[in-house]
mmCIF file of C-alpha atoms in Angstrom:
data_model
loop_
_atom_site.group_PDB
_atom_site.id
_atom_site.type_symbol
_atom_site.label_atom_id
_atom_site.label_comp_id
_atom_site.label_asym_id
_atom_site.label_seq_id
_atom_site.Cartn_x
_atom_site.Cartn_y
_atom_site.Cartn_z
ATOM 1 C CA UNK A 1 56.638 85.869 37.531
ATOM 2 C CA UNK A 2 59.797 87.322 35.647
ATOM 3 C CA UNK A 3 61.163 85.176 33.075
ATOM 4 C CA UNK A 4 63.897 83.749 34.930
ATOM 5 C CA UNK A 5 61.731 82.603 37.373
ATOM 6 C CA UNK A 6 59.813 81.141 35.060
ATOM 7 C CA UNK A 7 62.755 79.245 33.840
ATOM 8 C CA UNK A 8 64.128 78.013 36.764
ATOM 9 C CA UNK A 9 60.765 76.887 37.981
ATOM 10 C CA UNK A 10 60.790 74.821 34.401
ATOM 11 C CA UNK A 11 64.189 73.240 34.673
ATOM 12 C CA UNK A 12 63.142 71.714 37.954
ATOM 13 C CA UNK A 13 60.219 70.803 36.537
ATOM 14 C CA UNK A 14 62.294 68.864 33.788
ATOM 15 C CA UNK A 15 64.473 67.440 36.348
ATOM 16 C CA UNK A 16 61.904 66.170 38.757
ATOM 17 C CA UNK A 17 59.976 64.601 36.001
ATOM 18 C CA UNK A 18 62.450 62.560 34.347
ATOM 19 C CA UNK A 19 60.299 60.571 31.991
ATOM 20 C CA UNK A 20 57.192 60.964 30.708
ATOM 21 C CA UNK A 21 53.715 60.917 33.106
ATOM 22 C CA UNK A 22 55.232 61.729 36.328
ATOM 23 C CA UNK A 23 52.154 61.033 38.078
ATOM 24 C CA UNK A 24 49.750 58.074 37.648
ATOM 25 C CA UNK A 25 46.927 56.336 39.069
ATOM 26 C CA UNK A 26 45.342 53.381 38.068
ATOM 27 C CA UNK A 27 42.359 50.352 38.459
ATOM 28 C CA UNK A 28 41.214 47.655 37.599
ATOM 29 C CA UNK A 29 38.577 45.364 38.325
ATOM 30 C CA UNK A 30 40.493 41.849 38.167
ATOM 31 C CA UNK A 31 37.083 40.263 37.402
ATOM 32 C CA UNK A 32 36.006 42.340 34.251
ATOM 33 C CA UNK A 33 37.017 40.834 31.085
ATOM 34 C CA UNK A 34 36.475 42.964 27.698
ATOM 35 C CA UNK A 35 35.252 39.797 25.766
ATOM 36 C CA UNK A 36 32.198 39.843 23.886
ATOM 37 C CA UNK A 37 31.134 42.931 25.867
ATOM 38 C CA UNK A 38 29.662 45.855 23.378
ATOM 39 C CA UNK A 39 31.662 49.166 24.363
ATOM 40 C CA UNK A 40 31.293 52.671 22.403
ATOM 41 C CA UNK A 41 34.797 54.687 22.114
ATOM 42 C CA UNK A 42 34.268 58.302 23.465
ATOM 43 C CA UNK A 43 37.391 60.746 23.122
ATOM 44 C CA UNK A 44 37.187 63.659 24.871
ATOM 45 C CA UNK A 45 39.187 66.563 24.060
ATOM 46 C CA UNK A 46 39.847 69.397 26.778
ATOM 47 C CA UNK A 47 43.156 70.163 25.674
ATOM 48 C CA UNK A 48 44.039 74.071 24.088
ATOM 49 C CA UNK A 49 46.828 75.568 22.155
ATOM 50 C CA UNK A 50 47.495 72.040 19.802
ATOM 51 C CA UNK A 51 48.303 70.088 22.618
ATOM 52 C CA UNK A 52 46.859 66.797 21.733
ATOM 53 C CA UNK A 53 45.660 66.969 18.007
ATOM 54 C CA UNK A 54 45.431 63.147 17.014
ATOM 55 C CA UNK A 55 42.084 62.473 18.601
ATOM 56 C CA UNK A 56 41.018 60.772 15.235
ATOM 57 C CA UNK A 57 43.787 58.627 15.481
ATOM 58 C CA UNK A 58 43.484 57.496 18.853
ATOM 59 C CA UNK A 59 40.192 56.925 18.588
ATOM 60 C CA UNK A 60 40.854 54.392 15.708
ATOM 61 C CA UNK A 61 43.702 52.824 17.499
ATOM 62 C CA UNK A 62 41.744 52.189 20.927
ATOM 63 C CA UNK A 63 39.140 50.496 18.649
ATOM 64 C CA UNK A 64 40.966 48.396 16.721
ATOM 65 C CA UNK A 65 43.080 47.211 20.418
ATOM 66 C CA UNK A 66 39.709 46.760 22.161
ATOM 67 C CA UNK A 67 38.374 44.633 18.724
ATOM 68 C CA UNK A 68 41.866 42.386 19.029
ATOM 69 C CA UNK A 69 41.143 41.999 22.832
ATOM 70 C CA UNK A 70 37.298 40.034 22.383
ATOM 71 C CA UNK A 71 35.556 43.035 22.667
ATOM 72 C CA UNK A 72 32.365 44.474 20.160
ATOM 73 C CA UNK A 73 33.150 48.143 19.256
ATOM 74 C CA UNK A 74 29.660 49.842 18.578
ATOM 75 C CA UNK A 75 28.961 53.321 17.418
ATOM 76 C CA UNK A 76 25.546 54.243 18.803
ATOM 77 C CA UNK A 77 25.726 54.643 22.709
ATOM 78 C CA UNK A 78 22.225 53.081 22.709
ATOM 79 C CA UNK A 79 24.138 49.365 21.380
ATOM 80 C CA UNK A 80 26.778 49.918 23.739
ATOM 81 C CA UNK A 81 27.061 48.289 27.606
ATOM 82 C CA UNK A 82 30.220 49.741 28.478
ATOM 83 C CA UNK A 83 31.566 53.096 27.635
ATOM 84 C CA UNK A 84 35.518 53.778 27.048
ATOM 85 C CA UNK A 85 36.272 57.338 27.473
ATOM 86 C CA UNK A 86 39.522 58.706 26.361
ATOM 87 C CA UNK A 87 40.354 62.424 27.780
ATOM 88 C CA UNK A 88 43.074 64.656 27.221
ATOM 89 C CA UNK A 89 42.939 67.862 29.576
ATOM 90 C CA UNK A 90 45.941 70.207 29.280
ATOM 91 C CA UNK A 91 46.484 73.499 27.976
ATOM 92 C CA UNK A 92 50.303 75.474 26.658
ATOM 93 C CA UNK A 93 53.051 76.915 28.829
ATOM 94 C CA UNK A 94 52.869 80.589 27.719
ATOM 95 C CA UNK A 95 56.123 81.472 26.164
ATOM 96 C CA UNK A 96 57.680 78.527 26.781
ATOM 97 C CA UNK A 97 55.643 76.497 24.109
ATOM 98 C CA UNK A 98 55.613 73.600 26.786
ATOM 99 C CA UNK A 99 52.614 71.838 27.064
ATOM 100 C CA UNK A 100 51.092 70.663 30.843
ATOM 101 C CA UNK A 101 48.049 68.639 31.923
ATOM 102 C CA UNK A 102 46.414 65.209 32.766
ATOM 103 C CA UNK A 103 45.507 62.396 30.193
ATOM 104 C CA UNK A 104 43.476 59.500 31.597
ATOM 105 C CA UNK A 105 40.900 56.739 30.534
ATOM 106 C CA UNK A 106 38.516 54.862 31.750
ATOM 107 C CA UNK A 107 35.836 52.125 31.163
ATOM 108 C CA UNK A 108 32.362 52.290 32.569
ATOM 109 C CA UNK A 109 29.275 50.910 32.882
ATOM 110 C CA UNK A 110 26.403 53.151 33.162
ATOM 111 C CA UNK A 111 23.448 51.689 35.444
ATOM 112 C CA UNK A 112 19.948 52.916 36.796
ATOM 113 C CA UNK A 113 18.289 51.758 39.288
ATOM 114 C CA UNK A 114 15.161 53.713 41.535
ATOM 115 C CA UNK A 115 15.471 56.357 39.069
ATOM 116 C CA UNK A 116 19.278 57.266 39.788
ATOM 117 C CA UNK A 117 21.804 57.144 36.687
ATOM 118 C CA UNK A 118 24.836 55.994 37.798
ATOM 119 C CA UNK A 119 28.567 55.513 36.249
ATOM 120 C CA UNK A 120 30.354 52.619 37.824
ATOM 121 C CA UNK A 121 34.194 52.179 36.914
ATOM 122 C CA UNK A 122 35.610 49.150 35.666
ATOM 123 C CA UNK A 123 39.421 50.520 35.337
ATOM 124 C CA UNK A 124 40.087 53.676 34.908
ATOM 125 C CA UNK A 125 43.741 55.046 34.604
ATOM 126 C CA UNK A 126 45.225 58.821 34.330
ATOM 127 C CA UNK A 127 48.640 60.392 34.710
ATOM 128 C CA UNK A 128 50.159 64.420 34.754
ATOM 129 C CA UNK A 129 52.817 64.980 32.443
ATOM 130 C CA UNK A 130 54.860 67.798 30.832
ATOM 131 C CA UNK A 131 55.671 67.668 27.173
ATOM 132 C CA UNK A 132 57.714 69.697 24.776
ATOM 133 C CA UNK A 133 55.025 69.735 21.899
ATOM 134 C CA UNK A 134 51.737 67.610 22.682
ATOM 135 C CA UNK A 135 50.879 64.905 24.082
ATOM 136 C CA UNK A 136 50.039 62.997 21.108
ATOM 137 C CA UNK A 137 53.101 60.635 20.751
ATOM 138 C CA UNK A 138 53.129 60.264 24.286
ATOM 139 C CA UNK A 139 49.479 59.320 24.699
ATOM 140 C CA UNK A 140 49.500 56.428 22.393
ATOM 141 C CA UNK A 141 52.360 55.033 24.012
ATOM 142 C CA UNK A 142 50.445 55.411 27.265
ATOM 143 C CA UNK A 143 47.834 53.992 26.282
ATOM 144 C CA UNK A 144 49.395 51.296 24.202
ATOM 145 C CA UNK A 145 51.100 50.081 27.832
ATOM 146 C CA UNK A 146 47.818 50.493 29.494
ATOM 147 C CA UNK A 147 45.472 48.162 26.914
ATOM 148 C CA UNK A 148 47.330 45.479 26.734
ATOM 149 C CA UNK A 149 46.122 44.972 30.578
ATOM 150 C CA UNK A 150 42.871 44.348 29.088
ATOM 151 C CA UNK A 151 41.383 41.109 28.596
#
């Protein structure tokens, strides 16, 4: 596309998005309660050209919220019952140092039964955004909204 293109098709971009995550899905299971339940934190990082580069941090910070909430944060997926994943998939905007993707998370609780593995969700939330830098401001404030559903 020629550059003007390119920055027209950005400005409407900007202007149809507004505020951050213009696009989000989300559950819950209203019977699930994070209280005494032993859940292992699992970040996962698809995310190129610097676009989320606090994974350390949010790692910590989902902990420490799930810890406040009743839960028991283990590190060994063998101790855990529940497994939080934490995913950040987006990539740069060439040029236009813009970064564009999906961040979501979700709880889940693997199973087997007549030798089939299963995930099963227990909430699970995600959202598309746009950002000038990263996402890693933005994803902690996300997120921050999102776990204090938890209890």
């Amino acid at each position: 596309l020629p550059n003007n293109m390119k920055k027209f098709i950005l400005t409407v971009l900007l202007i149809l998005i507004g505020t951050h995550a213009f696009s989000q899905s989300e559950y819950l299971d209203p019977s699930f309660s994070i209280k005494n339940k032993r859940i292992i934190v699992l970040p996962h990082d698809e995310a190129k050209d610097g676009c989320w580069t606090n994974i350390g941090e949010v790692k910590r910070y989902i902990e420490d919220k799930l810890e406040l909430s009743g839960a028991i944060v283990v590190q060994n997926a063998e101790d855990a019952e529940f497994t939080f994943m934490a995913n950040v998939h987006a990539q740069r905007w060439t040029n236009v140092e813009w970064c564009y993707g999906r961040f979501e998370y979700s709880i889940l609780k693997p199973s087997f039964a007549d030798n089939i593995f299963s995930l099963n969700y227990i909430a699970r939330w995600n959202a598309v955004d746009v950002e000038p830098k990263n996402f890693n401001n933005v994803y902690l404030d996300w997120l921050r909204k999102r776990l204090s559903n938890l209890n």
